[in-house]
Short mmCIF file of C-alpha atoms and ligand atoms in Angstrom, two decimals:
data_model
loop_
_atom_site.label_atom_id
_atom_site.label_comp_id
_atom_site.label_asym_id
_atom_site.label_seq_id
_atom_site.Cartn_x
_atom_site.Cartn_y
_atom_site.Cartn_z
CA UNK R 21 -20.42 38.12 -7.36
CA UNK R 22 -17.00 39.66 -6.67
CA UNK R 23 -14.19 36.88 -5.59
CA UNK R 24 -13.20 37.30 -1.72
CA UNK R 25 -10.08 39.24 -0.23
CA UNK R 26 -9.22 36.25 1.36
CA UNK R 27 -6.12 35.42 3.59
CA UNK R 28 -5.16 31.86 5.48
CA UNK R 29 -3.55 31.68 8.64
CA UNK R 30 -1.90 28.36 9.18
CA UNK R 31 -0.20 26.15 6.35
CA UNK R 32 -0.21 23.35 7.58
CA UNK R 33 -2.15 20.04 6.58
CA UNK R 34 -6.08 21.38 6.35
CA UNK R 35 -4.85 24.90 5.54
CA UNK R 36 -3.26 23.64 2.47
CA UNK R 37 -6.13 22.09 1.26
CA UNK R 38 -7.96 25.70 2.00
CA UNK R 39 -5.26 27.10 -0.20
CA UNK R 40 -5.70 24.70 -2.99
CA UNK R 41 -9.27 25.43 -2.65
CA UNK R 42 -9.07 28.68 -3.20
CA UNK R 43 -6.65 28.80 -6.27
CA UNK R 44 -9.07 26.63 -7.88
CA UNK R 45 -12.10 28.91 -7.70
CA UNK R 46 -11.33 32.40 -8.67
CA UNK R 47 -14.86 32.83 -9.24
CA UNK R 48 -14.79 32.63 -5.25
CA UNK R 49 -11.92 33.78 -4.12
CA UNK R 50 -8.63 35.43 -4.88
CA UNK R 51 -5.81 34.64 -2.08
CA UNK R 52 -4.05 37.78 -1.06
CA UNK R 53 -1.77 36.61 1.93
CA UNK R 54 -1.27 33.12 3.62
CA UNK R 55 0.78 33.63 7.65
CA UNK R 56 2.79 31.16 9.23
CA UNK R 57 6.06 31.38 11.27
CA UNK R 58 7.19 27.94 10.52
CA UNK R 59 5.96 26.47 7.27
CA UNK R 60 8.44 26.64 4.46
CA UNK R 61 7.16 29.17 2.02
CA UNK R 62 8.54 26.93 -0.84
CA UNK R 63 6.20 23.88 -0.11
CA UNK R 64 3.57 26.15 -0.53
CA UNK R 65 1.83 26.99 -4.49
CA UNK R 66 0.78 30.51 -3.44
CA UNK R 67 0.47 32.02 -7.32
CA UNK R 68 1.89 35.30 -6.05
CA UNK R 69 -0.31 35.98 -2.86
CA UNK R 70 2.36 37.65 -0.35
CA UNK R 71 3.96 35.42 3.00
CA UNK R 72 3.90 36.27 6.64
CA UNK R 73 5.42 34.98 9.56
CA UNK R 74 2.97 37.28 11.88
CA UNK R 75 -0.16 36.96 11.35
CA UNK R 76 -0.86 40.58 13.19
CA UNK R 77 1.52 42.33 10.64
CA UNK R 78 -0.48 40.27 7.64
CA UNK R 79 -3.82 41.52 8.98
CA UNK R 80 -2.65 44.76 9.39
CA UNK R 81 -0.45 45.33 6.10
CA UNK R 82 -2.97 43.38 3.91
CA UNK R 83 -6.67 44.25 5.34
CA UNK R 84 -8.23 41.33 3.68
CA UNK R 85 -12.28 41.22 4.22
CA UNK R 86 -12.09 37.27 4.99
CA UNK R 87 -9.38 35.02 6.76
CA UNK R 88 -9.58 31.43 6.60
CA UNK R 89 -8.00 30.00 10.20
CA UNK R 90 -6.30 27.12 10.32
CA UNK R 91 -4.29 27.24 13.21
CA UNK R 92 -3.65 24.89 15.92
CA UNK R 93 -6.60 24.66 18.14
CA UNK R 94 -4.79 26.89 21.20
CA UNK R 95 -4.55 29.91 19.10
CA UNK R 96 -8.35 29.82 17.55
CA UNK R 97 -9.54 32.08 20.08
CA UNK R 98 -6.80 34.60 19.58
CA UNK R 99 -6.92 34.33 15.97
CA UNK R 100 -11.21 34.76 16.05
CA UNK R 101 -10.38 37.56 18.01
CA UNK R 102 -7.42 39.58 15.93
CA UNK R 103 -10.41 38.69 12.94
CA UNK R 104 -13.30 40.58 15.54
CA UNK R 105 -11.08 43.69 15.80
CA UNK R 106 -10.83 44.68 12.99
CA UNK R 107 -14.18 43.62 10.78
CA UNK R 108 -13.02 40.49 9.34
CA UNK R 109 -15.17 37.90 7.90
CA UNK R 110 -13.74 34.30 9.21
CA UNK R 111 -13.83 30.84 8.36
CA UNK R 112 -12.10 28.86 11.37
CA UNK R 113 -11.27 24.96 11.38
CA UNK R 114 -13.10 22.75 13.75
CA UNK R 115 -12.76 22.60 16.94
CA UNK R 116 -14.02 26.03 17.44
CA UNK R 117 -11.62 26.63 20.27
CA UNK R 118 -9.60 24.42 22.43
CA UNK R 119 -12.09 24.39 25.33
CA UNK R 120 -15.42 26.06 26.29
CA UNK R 121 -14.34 29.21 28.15
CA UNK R 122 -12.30 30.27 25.10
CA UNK R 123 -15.59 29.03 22.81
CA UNK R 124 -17.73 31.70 25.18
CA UNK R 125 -15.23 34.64 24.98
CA UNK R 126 -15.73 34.26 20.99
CA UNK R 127 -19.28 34.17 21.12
CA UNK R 128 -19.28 36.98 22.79
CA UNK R 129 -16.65 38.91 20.31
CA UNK R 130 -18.42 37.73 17.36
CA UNK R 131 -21.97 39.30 18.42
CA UNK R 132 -20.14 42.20 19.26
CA UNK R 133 -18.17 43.33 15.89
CA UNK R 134 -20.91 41.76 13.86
CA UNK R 135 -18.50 39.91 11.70
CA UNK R 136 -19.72 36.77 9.48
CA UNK R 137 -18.31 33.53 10.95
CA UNK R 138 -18.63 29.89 9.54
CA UNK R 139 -16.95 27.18 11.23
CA UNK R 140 -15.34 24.21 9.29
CA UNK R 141 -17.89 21.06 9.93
CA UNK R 142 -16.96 21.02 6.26
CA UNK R 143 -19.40 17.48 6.00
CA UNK R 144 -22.44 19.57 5.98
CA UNK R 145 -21.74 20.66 2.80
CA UNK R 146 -21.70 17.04 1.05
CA UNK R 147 -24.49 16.57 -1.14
CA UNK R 148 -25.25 13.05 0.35
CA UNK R 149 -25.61 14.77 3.79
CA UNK R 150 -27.81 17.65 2.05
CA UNK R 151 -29.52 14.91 0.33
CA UNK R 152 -30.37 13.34 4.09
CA UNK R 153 -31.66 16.21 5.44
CA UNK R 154 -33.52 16.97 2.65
CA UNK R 155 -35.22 13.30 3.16
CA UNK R 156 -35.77 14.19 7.40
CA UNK R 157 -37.42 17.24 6.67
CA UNK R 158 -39.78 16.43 3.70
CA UNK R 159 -41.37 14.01 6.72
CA UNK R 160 -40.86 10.84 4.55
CA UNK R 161 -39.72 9.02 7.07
CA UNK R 162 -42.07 10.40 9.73
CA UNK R 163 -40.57 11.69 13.03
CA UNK R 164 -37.24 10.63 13.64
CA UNK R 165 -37.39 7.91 16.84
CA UNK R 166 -33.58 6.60 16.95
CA UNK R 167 -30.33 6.89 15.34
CA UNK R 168 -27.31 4.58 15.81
CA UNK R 169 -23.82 5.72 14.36
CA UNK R 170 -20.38 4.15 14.17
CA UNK R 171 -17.06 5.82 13.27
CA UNK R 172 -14.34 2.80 13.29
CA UNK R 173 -11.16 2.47 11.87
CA UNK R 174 -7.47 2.22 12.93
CA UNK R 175 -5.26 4.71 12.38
CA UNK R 176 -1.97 3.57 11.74
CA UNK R 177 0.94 3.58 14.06
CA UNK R 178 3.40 6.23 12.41
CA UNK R 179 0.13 8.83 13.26
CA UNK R 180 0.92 8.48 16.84
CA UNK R 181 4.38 9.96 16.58
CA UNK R 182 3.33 13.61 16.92
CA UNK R 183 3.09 12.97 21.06
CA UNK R 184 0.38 15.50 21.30
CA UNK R 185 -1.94 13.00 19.19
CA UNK R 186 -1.49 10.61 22.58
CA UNK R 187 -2.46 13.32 25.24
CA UNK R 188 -5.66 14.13 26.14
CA UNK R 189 -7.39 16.63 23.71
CA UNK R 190 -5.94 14.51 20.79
CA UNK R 191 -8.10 11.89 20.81
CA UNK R 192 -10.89 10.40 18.66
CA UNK R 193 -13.47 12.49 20.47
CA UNK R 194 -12.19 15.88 19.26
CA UNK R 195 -10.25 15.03 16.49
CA UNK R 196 -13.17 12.43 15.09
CA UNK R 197 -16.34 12.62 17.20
CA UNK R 198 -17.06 16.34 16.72
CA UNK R 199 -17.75 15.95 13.09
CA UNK R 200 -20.45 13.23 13.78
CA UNK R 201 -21.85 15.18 17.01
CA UNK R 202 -22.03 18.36 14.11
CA UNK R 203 -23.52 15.81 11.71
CA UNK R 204 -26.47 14.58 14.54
CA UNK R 205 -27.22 17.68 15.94
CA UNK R 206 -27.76 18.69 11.61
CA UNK R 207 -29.70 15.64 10.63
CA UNK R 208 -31.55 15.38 14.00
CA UNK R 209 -31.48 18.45 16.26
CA UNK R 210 -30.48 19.60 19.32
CA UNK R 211 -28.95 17.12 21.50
CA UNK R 212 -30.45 17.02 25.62
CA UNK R 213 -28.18 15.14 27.30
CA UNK R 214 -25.51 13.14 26.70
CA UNK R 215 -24.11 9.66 28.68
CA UNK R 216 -20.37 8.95 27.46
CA UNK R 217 -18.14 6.11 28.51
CA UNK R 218 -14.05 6.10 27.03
CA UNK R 219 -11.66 3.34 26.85
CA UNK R 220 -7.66 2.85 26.25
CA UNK R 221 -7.97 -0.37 26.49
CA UNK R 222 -6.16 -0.83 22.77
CA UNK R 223 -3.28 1.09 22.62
CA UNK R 224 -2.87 2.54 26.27
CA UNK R 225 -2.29 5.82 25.72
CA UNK R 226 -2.91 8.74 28.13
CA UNK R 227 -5.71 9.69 25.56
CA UNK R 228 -8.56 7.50 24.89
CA UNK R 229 -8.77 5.13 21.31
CA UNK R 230 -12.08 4.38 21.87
CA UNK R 231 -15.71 6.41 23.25
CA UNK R 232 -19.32 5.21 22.94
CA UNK R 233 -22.08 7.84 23.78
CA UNK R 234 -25.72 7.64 24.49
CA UNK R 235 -27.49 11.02 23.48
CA UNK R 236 -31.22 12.22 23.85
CA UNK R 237 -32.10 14.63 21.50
CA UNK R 238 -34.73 17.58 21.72
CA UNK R 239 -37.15 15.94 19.93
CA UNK R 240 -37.18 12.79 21.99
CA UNK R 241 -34.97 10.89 19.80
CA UNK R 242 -32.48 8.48 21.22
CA UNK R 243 -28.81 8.20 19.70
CA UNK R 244 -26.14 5.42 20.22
CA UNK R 245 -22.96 6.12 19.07
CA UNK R 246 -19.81 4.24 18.99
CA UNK R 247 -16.28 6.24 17.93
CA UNK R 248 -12.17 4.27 17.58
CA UNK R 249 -8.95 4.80 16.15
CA UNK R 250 -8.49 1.56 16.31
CA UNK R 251 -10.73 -0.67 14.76
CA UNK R 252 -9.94 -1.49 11.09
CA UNK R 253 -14.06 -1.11 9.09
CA UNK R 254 -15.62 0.06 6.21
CA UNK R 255 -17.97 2.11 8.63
CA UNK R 256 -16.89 5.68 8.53
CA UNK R 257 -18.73 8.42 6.95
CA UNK R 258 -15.73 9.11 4.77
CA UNK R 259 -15.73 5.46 3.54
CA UNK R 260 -19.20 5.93 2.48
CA UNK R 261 -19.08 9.54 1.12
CA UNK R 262 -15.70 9.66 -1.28
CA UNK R 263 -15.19 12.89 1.18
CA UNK R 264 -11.58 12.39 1.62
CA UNK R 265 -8.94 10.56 -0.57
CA UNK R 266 -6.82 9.55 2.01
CA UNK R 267 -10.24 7.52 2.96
CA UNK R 268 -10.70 4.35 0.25
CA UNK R 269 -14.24 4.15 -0.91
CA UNK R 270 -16.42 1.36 0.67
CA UNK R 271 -19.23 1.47 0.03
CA UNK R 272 -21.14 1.19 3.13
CA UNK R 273 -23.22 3.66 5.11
CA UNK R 274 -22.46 4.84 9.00
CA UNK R 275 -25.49 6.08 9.98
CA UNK R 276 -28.97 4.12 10.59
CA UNK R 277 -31.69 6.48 11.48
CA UNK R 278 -35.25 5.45 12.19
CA UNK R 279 -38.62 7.16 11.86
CA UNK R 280 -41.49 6.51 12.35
CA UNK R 281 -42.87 5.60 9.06
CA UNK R 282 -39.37 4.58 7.24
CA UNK R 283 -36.00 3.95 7.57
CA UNK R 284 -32.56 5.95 5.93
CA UNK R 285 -29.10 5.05 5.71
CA UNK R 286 -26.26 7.06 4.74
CA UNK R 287 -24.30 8.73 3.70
CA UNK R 288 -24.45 5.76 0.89
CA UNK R 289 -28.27 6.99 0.52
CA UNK R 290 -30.97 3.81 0.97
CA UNK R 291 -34.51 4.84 2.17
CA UNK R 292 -36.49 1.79 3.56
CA UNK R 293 -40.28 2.45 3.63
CA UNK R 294 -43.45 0.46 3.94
CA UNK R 295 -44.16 -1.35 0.21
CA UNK R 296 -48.07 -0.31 0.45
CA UNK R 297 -50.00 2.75 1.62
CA UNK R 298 -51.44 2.60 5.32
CA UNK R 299 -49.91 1.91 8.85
CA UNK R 300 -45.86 0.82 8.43
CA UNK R 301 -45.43 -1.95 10.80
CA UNK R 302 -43.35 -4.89 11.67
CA UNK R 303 -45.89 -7.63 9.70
CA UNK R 304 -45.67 -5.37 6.30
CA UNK R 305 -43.29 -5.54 3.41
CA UNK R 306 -40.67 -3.09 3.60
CA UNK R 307 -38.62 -2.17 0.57
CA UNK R 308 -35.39 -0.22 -0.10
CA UNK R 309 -34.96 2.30 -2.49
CA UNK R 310 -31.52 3.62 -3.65
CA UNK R 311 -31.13 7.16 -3.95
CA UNK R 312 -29.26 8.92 -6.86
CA UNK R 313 -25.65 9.23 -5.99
CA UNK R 314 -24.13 13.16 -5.73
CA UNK R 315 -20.75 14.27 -5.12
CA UNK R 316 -19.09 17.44 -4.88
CA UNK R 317 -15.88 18.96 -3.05
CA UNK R 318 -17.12 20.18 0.61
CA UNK R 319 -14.51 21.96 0.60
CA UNK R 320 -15.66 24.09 -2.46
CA UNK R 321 -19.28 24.29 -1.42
CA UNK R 322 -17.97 25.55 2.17
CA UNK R 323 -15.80 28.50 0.03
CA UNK R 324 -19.01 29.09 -2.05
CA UNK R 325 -20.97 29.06 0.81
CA UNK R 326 -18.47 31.37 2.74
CA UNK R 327 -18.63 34.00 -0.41
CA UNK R 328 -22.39 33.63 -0.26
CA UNK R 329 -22.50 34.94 3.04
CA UNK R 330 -20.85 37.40 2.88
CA UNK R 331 -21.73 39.06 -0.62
CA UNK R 332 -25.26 37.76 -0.29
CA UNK R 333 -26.08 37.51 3.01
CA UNK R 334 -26.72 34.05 3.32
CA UNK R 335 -26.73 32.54 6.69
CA UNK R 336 -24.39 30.87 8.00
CA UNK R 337 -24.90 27.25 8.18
CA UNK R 338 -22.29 26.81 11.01
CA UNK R 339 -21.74 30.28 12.80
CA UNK R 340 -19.42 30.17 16.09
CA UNK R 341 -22.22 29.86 18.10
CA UNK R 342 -22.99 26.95 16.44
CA UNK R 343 -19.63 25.51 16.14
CA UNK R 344 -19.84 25.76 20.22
CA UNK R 345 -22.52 24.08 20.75
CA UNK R 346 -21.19 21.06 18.58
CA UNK R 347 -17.92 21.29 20.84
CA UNK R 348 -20.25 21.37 24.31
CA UNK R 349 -21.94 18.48 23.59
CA UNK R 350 -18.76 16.57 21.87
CA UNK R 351 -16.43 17.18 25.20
CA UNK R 352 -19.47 15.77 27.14
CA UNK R 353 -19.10 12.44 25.93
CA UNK R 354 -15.65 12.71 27.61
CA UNK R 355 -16.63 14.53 31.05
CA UNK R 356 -19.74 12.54 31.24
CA UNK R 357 -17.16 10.09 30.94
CA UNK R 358 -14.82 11.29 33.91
CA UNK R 359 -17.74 12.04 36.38
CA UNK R 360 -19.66 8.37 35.51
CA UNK R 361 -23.28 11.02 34.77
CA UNK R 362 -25.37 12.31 32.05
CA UNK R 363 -24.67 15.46 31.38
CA UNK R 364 -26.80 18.46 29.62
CA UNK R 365 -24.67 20.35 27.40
CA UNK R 366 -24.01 24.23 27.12
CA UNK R 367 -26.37 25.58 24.82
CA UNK R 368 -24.58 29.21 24.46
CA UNK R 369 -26.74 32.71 23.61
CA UNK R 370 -25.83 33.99 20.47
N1 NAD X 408 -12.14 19.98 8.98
C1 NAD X 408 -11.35 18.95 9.15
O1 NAD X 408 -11.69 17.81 8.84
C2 NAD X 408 -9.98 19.15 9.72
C3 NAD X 408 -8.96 18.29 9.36
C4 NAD X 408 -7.68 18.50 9.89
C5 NAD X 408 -7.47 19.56 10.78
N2 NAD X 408 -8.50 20.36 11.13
C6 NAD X 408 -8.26 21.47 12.08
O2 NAD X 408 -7.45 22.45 11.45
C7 NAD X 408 -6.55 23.02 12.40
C8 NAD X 408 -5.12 22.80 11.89
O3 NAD X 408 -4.87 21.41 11.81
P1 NAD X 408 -3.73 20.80 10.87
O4 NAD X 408 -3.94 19.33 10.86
O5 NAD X 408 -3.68 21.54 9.58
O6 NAD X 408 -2.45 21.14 11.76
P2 NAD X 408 -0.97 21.40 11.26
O7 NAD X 408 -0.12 21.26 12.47
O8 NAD X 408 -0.66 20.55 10.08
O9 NAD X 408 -0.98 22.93 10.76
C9 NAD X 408 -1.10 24.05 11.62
C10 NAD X 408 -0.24 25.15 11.03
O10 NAD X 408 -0.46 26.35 11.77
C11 NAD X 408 0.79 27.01 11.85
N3 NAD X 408 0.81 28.04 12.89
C12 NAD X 408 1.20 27.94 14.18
N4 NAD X 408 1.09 29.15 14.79
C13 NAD X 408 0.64 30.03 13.85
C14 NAD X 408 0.34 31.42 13.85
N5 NAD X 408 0.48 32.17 14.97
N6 NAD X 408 -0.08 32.00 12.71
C15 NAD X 408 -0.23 31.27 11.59
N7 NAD X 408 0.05 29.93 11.52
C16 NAD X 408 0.46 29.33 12.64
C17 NAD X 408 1.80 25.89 12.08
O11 NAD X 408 3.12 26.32 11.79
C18 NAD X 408 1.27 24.84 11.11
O12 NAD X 408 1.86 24.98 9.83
C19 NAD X 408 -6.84 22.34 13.73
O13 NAD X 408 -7.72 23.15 14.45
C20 NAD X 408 -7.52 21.04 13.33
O14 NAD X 408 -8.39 20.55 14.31
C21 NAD X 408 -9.73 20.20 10.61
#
């Protein structure tokens, strides 16, 4: 397959880790341009691919077929859009806009140019998380009845310097949330309603620390969910999943889903199932069984993925229209919040 023409717009913390991605798999990629009108050039190892400080003069003087965005979340939309003008393939960073008008408008632009889009839920491409799904859909653990998640642990004081991390929008719910709302609506479907309640209880900012969220999914299963900055645990799908460095390993899983014949955590895989053939119920011998431990970069698979797509038409495992529907039901948990009501989240027509 021939590597990707691919640009990044934003150099910042995740679209430096894009960067590095991409250097390290020429096979992949080859980086033609990187655009951003503050970021020091100098910090940056771009191994000859040209700079920008406008991102319209990069798209224009470079005509790369693929543009990674990582951007601050107000200038996704306009950034998806400069991509739907003129044919370009995109891979933009999660959220997939700031709010759900702007998520609409790109919907819409996307199905009209027909360009490839994959949004960055980059957990879906961790082999534990393939591993789960794998497990849900092979049936082994029957149809899936509940699911109970926690993402807890305390970010530390000098993170709350940037102010806009202590406004609303910057928050544990679209900063943290969304990647376990992706996560459910992949390992469990389509979520019905949602029933959110927030606190600020621990650090009384303007922005919540804290959010718990009841969800009903499609299929009749029930989620609970429980989401802080500021409770120090080994319960966070990063702890578990060796997905980020900055995250030290524990060991533990985050996720308890139930079905109707067995049991899984993850993303530290254990399946729990009924010891003997017949009817699993409460008076027979359950047993746990470890599975095999797999690791690779998600943010390589999400670049292989990406090229995939595009040279090979593969589908996209998170197109825009997908990414919105992750970001509906996510800013639920805070409306439902606000307005004390479950709430049914935007679906979106691709
Ligand atoms: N997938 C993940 O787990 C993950 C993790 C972190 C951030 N993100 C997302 O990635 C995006 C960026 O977050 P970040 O933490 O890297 O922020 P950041 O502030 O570190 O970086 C953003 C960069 O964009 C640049 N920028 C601003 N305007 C620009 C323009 N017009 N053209 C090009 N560049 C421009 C800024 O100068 C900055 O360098 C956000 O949407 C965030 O939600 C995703």
């Amino acid at each position: 397959m021939t590597p990707l023409r691919i640009a990044v717009l934003g150099a910042g913390l995740i679209g430096r880790r894009h960067i590095e991605t991409i250097l390290a798999m020429p096979e992949a990629a080859k980086l033609v341009a990187v655009s951003d009108p503050v970021a020091d050039p100098d910090q940056v190892d771009l191994k000859g691919a040209a700079w920008f400080t406008d991102e319209t003069a990069m798209l224009d003087q470079i005509k790369p077929e693929a543009v990674v965005i990582a951007t601050p979340n107000g200038l996704h939309l306009k950034h998806g859009e400069a991509c739907c003008q003129r044919g370009i393939h995109f891979l933009m960073e999660k959220p997939v806009t700031a709010t759900l008008e702007e998520a609409a408008l790109l919907v819409r632009r996307v199905a009209e140019s027909g360009v490839k889009t994959l949004v960055g839920h980059h957990r879906r491409h961790l082999a534990a998380i393939q591993d789960a799904k794998a497990v849900i859909d092979s049936g082994r653990i029957g149809k899936l009845v509940t699911a109970s998640v926690i993402w807890a642990t305390r970010k530390p004081d000098d993170y709350f310097h940037a102010t806009w991390r202590i406004q609303p929008g910057g928050g544990p719910i679209l900063i943290n949330a969304i990647h376990e709302i992706d996560m459910l609506r992949y390992l469990c479907g389509e979520i019905a309603s949602v029933s959110g309640i927030i606190s600020d209880a621990q650090r009384g900012f303007a922005v919540e620390d804290s959010a718990a969220a009841l969800l009903r999914f499609d299929n009749g299963c029930l989620g609970s969910f429980t989401c802080t900055d500021a409770g120090f645990s080994p319960w966070t799908i990063e702890q578990g999943s060796r997905e980020n460095p900055r995250f030290l390993y524990s060991g533990q899983s985050a996720y308890r889903l139930t079905g109707a014949k067995g049991s899984l955590e993850l993303p530290v895989l254990r399946l729990w199932e009924a010891q003997a053939s017949g009817e699993a119920a409460w008076d027979r011998p359950i047993r746990a069984t470890a599975l095999p431990e797999r690791y690779h970069d998600p943010y390589k698979a999400q670049l292989a993925h990406f090229q995939r797509m595009i040279r090979r038409n593969e589908p996209s495992v998170v197109p825009v229209v997908d990414g919105a529907r992750t970001l509906a039901a996510t800013l639920a948990i805070a409306r439902s919040a606000e307005q004390g009501r479950l709430l049914v989240p935007e679906r979106f027509i691709a």
